[in-house]
XYZ file of C-alpha atoms in Angstrom:
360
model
C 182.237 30.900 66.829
C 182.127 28.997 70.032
C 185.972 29.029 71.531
C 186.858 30.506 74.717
C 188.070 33.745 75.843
C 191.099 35.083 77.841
C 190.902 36.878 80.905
C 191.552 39.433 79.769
C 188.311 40.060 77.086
C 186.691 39.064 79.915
C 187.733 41.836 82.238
C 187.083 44.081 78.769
C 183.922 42.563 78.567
C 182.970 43.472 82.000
C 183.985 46.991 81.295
C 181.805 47.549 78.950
C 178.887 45.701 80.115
C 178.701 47.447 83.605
C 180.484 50.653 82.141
C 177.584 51.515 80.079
C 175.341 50.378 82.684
C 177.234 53.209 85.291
C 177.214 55.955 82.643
C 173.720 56.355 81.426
C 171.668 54.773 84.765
C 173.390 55.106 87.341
C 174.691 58.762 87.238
C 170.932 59.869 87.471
C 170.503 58.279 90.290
C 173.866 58.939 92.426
C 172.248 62.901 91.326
C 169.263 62.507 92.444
C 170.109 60.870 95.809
C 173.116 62.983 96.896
C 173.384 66.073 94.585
C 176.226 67.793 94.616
C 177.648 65.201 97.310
C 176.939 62.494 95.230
C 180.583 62.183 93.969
C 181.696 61.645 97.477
C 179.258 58.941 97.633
C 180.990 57.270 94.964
C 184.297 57.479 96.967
C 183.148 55.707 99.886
C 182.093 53.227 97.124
C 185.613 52.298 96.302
C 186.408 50.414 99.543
C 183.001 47.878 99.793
C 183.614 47.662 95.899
C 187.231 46.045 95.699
C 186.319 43.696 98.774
C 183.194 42.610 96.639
C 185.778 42.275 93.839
C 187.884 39.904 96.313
C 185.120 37.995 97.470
C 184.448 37.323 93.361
C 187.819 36.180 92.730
C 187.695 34.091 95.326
C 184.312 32.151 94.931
C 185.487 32.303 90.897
C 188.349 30.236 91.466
C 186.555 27.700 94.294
C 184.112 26.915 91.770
C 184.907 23.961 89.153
C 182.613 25.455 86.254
C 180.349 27.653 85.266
C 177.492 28.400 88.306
C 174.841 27.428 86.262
C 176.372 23.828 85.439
C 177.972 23.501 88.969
C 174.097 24.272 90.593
C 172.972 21.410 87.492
C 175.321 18.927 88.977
C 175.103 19.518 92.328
C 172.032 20.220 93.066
C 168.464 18.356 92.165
C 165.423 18.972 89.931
C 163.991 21.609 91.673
C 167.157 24.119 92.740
C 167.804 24.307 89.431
C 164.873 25.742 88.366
C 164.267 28.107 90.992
C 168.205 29.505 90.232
C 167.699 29.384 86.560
C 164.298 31.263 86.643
C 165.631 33.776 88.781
C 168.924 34.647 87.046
C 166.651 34.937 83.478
C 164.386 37.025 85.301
C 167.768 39.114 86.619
C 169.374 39.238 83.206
C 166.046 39.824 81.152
C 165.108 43.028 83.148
C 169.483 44.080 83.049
C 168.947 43.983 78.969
C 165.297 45.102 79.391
C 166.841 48.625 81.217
C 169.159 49.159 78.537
C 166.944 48.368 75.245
C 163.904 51.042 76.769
C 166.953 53.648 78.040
C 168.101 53.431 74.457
C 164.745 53.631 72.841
C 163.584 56.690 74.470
C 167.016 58.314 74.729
C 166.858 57.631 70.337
C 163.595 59.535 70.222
C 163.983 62.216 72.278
C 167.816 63.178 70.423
C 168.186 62.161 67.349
C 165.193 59.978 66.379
C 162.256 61.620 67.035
C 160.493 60.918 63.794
C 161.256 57.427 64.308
C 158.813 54.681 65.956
C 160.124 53.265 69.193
C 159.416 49.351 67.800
C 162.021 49.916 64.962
C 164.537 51.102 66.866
C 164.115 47.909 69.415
C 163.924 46.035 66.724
C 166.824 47.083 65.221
C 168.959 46.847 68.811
C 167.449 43.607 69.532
C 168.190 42.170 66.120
C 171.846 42.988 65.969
C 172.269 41.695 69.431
C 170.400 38.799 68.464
C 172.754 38.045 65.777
C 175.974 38.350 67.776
C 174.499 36.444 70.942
C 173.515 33.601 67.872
C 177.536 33.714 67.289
C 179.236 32.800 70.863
C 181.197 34.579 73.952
C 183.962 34.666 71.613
C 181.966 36.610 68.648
C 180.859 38.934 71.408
C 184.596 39.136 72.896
C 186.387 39.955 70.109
C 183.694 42.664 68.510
C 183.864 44.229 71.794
C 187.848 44.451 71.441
C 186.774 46.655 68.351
C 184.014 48.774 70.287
C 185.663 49.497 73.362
C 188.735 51.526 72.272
C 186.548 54.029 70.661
C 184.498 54.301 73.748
C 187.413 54.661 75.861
C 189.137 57.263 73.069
C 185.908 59.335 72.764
C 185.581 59.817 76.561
C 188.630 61.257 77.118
C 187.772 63.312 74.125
C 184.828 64.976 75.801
C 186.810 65.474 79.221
C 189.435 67.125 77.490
C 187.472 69.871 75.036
C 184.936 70.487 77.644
C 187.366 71.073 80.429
C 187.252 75.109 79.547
C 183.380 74.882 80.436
C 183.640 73.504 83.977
C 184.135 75.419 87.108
C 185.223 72.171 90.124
C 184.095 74.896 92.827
C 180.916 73.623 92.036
C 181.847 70.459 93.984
C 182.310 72.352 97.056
C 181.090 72.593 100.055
C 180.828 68.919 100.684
C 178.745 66.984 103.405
C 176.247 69.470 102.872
C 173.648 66.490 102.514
C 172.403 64.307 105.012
C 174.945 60.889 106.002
C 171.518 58.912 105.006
C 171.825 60.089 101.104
C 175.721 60.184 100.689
C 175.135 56.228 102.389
C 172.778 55.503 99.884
C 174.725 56.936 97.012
C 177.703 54.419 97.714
C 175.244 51.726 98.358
C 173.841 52.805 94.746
C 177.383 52.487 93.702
C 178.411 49.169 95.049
C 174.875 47.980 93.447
C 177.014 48.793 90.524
C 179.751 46.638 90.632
C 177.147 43.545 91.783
C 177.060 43.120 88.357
C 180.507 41.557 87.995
C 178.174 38.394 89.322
C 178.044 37.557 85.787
C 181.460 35.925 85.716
C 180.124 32.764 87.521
C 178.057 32.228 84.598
C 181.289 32.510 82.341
C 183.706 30.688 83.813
C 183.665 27.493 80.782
C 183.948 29.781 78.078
C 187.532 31.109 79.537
C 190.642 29.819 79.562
C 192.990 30.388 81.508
C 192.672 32.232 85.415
C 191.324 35.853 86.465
C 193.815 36.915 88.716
C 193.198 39.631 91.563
C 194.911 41.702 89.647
C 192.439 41.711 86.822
C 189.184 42.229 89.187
C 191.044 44.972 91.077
C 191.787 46.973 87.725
C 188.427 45.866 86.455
C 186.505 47.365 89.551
C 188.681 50.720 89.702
C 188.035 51.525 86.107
C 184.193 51.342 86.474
C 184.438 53.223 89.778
C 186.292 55.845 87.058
C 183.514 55.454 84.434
C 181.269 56.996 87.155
C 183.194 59.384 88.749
C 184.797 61.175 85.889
C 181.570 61.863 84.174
C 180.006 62.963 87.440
C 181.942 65.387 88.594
C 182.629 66.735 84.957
C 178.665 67.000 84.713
C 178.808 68.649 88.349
C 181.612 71.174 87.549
C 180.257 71.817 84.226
C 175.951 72.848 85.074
C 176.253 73.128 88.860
C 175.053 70.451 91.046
C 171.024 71.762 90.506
C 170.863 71.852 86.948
C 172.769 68.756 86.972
C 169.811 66.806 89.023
C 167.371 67.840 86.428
C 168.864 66.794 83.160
C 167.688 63.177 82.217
C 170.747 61.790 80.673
C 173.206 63.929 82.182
C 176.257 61.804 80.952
C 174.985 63.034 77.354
C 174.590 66.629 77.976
C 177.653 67.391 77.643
C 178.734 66.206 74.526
C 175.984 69.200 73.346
C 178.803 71.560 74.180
C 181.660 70.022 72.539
C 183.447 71.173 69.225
C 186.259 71.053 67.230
C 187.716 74.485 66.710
C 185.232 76.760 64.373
C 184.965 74.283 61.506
C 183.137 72.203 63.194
C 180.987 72.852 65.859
C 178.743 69.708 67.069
C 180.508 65.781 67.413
C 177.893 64.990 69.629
C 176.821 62.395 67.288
C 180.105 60.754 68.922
C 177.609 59.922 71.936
C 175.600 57.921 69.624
C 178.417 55.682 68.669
C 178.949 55.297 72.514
C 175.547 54.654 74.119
C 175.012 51.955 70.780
C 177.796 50.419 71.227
C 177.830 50.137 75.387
C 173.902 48.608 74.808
C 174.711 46.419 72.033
C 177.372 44.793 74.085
C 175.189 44.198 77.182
C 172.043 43.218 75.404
C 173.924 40.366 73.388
C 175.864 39.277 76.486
C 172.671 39.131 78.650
C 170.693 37.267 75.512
C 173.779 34.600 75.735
C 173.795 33.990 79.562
C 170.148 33.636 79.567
C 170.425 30.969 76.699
C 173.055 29.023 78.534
C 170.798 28.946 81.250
C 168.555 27.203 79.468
C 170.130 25.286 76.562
C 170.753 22.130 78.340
C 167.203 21.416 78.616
C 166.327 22.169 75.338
C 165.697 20.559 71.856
C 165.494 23.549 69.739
C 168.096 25.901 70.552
C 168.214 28.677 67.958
C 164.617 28.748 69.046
C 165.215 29.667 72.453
C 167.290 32.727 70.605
C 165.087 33.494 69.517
C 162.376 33.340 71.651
C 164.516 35.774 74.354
C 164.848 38.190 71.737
C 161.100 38.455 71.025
C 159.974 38.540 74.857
C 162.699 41.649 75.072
C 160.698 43.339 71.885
C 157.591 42.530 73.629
C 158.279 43.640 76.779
C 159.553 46.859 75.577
C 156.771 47.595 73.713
C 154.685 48.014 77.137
C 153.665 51.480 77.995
C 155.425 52.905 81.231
C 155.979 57.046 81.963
C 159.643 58.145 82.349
C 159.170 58.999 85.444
C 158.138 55.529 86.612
C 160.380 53.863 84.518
C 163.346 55.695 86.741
C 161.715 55.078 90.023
C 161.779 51.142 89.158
C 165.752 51.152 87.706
C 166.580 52.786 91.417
C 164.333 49.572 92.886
C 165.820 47.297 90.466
C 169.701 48.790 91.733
C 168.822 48.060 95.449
C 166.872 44.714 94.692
C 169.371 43.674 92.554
C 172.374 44.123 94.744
C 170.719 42.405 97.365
C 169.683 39.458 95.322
C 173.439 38.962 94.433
C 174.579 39.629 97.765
C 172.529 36.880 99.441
C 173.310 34.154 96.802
C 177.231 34.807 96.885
C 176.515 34.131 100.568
C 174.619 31.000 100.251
C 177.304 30.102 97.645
C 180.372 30.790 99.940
C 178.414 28.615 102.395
C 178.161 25.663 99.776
C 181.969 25.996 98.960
C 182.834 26.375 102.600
C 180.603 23.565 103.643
C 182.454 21.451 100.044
C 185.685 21.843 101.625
C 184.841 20.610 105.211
C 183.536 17.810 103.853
C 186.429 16.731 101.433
C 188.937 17.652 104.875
C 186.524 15.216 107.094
C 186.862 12.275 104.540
C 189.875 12.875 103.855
C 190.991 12.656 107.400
C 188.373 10.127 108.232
């Protein structure tokens, strides 16, 4: 299945991607940064986040193709291999995040019996098989997932809302300027990730509108603040630092009336489907990176999906592994930040040069 997508399964597709990517990493780490002010930080994060938006409209619509062909055509031998190595590297460690968050998160809730290698190989499999299928395979089972997603978080704001106390969120500012800084910085690292429409841009038809990336960007900044200060309001901003997967914890404490008492197996359906979505979407970008330049390639499918079951496989404390997502946020941001600006500079410079000979 190799047609195109609208817009608008892009913008969906974006939503969950990033989405999932808010709700189970990046929560932790707006907690542990700015505690009980780190939902503040999140509201300075709305004003740097729609101007990065913007900026992404704008550099989506100046560029003829997808960045990965444009940088092929434009560019020789060698630029293209440094950019394509380094956007693998930058997707393979996005979908290596989410396969070892969902391993341990499996094994510490509901399969602890279970080894961690079938579990990624399950994960990887499935995602394997949908990448194999196309953008629009991935598109249009992510119109299925998403409503759900969507339905069963306002499920789990709604029966929990007798358990939460918002004076919890007050005072504010009673953390330093350098944290709440660094928890909207953490939360603009966030929305970097919308980067990933350059490398979609011949698989859509049709244009991405302002509109779109402006609604697109305000419903992840929701996906991060909801949860937050529900989690805040519902343990207190200490208890809430300490809890792993704090995004999760709260679906311990919701119920249906008497009859029945846990549906936090609705979280499972979540996380699964939020990682399943981003894994196969990073396995495809990385294999249009590459497929140009190579013979074989349901091979090269292949061969992504067994260095993510490899790589997973490594042995790396919790602790550490959460220290190195909060590098990868800040690294990450600032990876994308300086190659939109080199970009803008080749578009820029494109467009004085078309004006000088067409004048000339």
């Amino acid at each position: 299945m190799n047609g195109k997508i609208t817009p608008f399964q892009l913008s969906m597709l974006l939503i969950t991607y990033i989405g999932i990517s808010n709700h189970v990493i990046l929560i932790p780490i707006l907690l542990d940064t700015a505690n009980r002010d780190a939902w503040i930080s999140v509201l300075a994060g709305i004003v740097p986040s729609l101007l990065l938006g913007l900026l992404y409209v704008y550099m989506y619509k100046q560029i003829p193709s997808s960045l990965s062909t444009w940088v092929k055509e434009k560019t020789n031998s060698l630029v293209w291999l440094i950019f394509t190595v380094l956007f693998t590297l930058y997707f393979l460690t996005q979908a290596s995040i989410s396969i070892r968050d969902t391993i341990v998160w499996s094994n510490t809730s509901y399969l602890t019996y279970t080894p961690a290698w079938v579990v990624g190989i399950c994960l990887i499999g499935i995602s394997y098989y949908t990448a194999r299928k196309g953008l629009a395979a991935i598109a249009i089972t992510n119109g299925i997932l998403l409503p759900w997603i969507v339905l069963f978080g306002f499920y789990i704001m709604t029966v929990n809302f007798q358990y939460k106390d918002y004076s919890y969120l007050f005072p504010i500012f009673k953390n330093s300027a350098q944290s709440i800084t660094n928890g909207a910085w953490y939360t603009t690292s966030g929305i970097t990730e919308i980067f990933l429409v350059f490398f979609l841009k011949d698989n859509v038809k049709g244009k991405l509108s302002r509109m779109n990336m402006m609604l697109v960007v305000l419903m992840l900044i929701e996906l991060t603040f909801g949860p937050l200060s529900g989690i805040i309001a519902m343990f207190g901003p200490f208890e809430a630092e300490k809890l792993r997967y704090p995004a999760y914890e709260q679906w311990r404490m919701a119920s249906i009336g008497s009859m029945l008492s846990q549906t936090d197996f609705l979280s499972i359906y979540q996380w699964l489907a939020g990682a399943f979505i981003r894994i196969s979407l990073a396995i495809y970008i990385i294999h249009t990176l590459w497929v140009k330049k190579w013979r074989h390639p349901e091979i090269l499918f292949i061969l992504i999906s067994l260095f993510l079951f490899v790589i997973n496989q490594l042995k790396l404390s919790d602790i550490k592994f959460h220290d190195h997502v909060k590098t990868y946020y800040t690294s990450s941001s600032l990876f994308c930040g300086v190659t939109s600006l080199v970009l803008l500079i080749c578009i820029w410079a494109g467009k004085n040069k078309k004006a000088v000979e067409q004048n000339g």
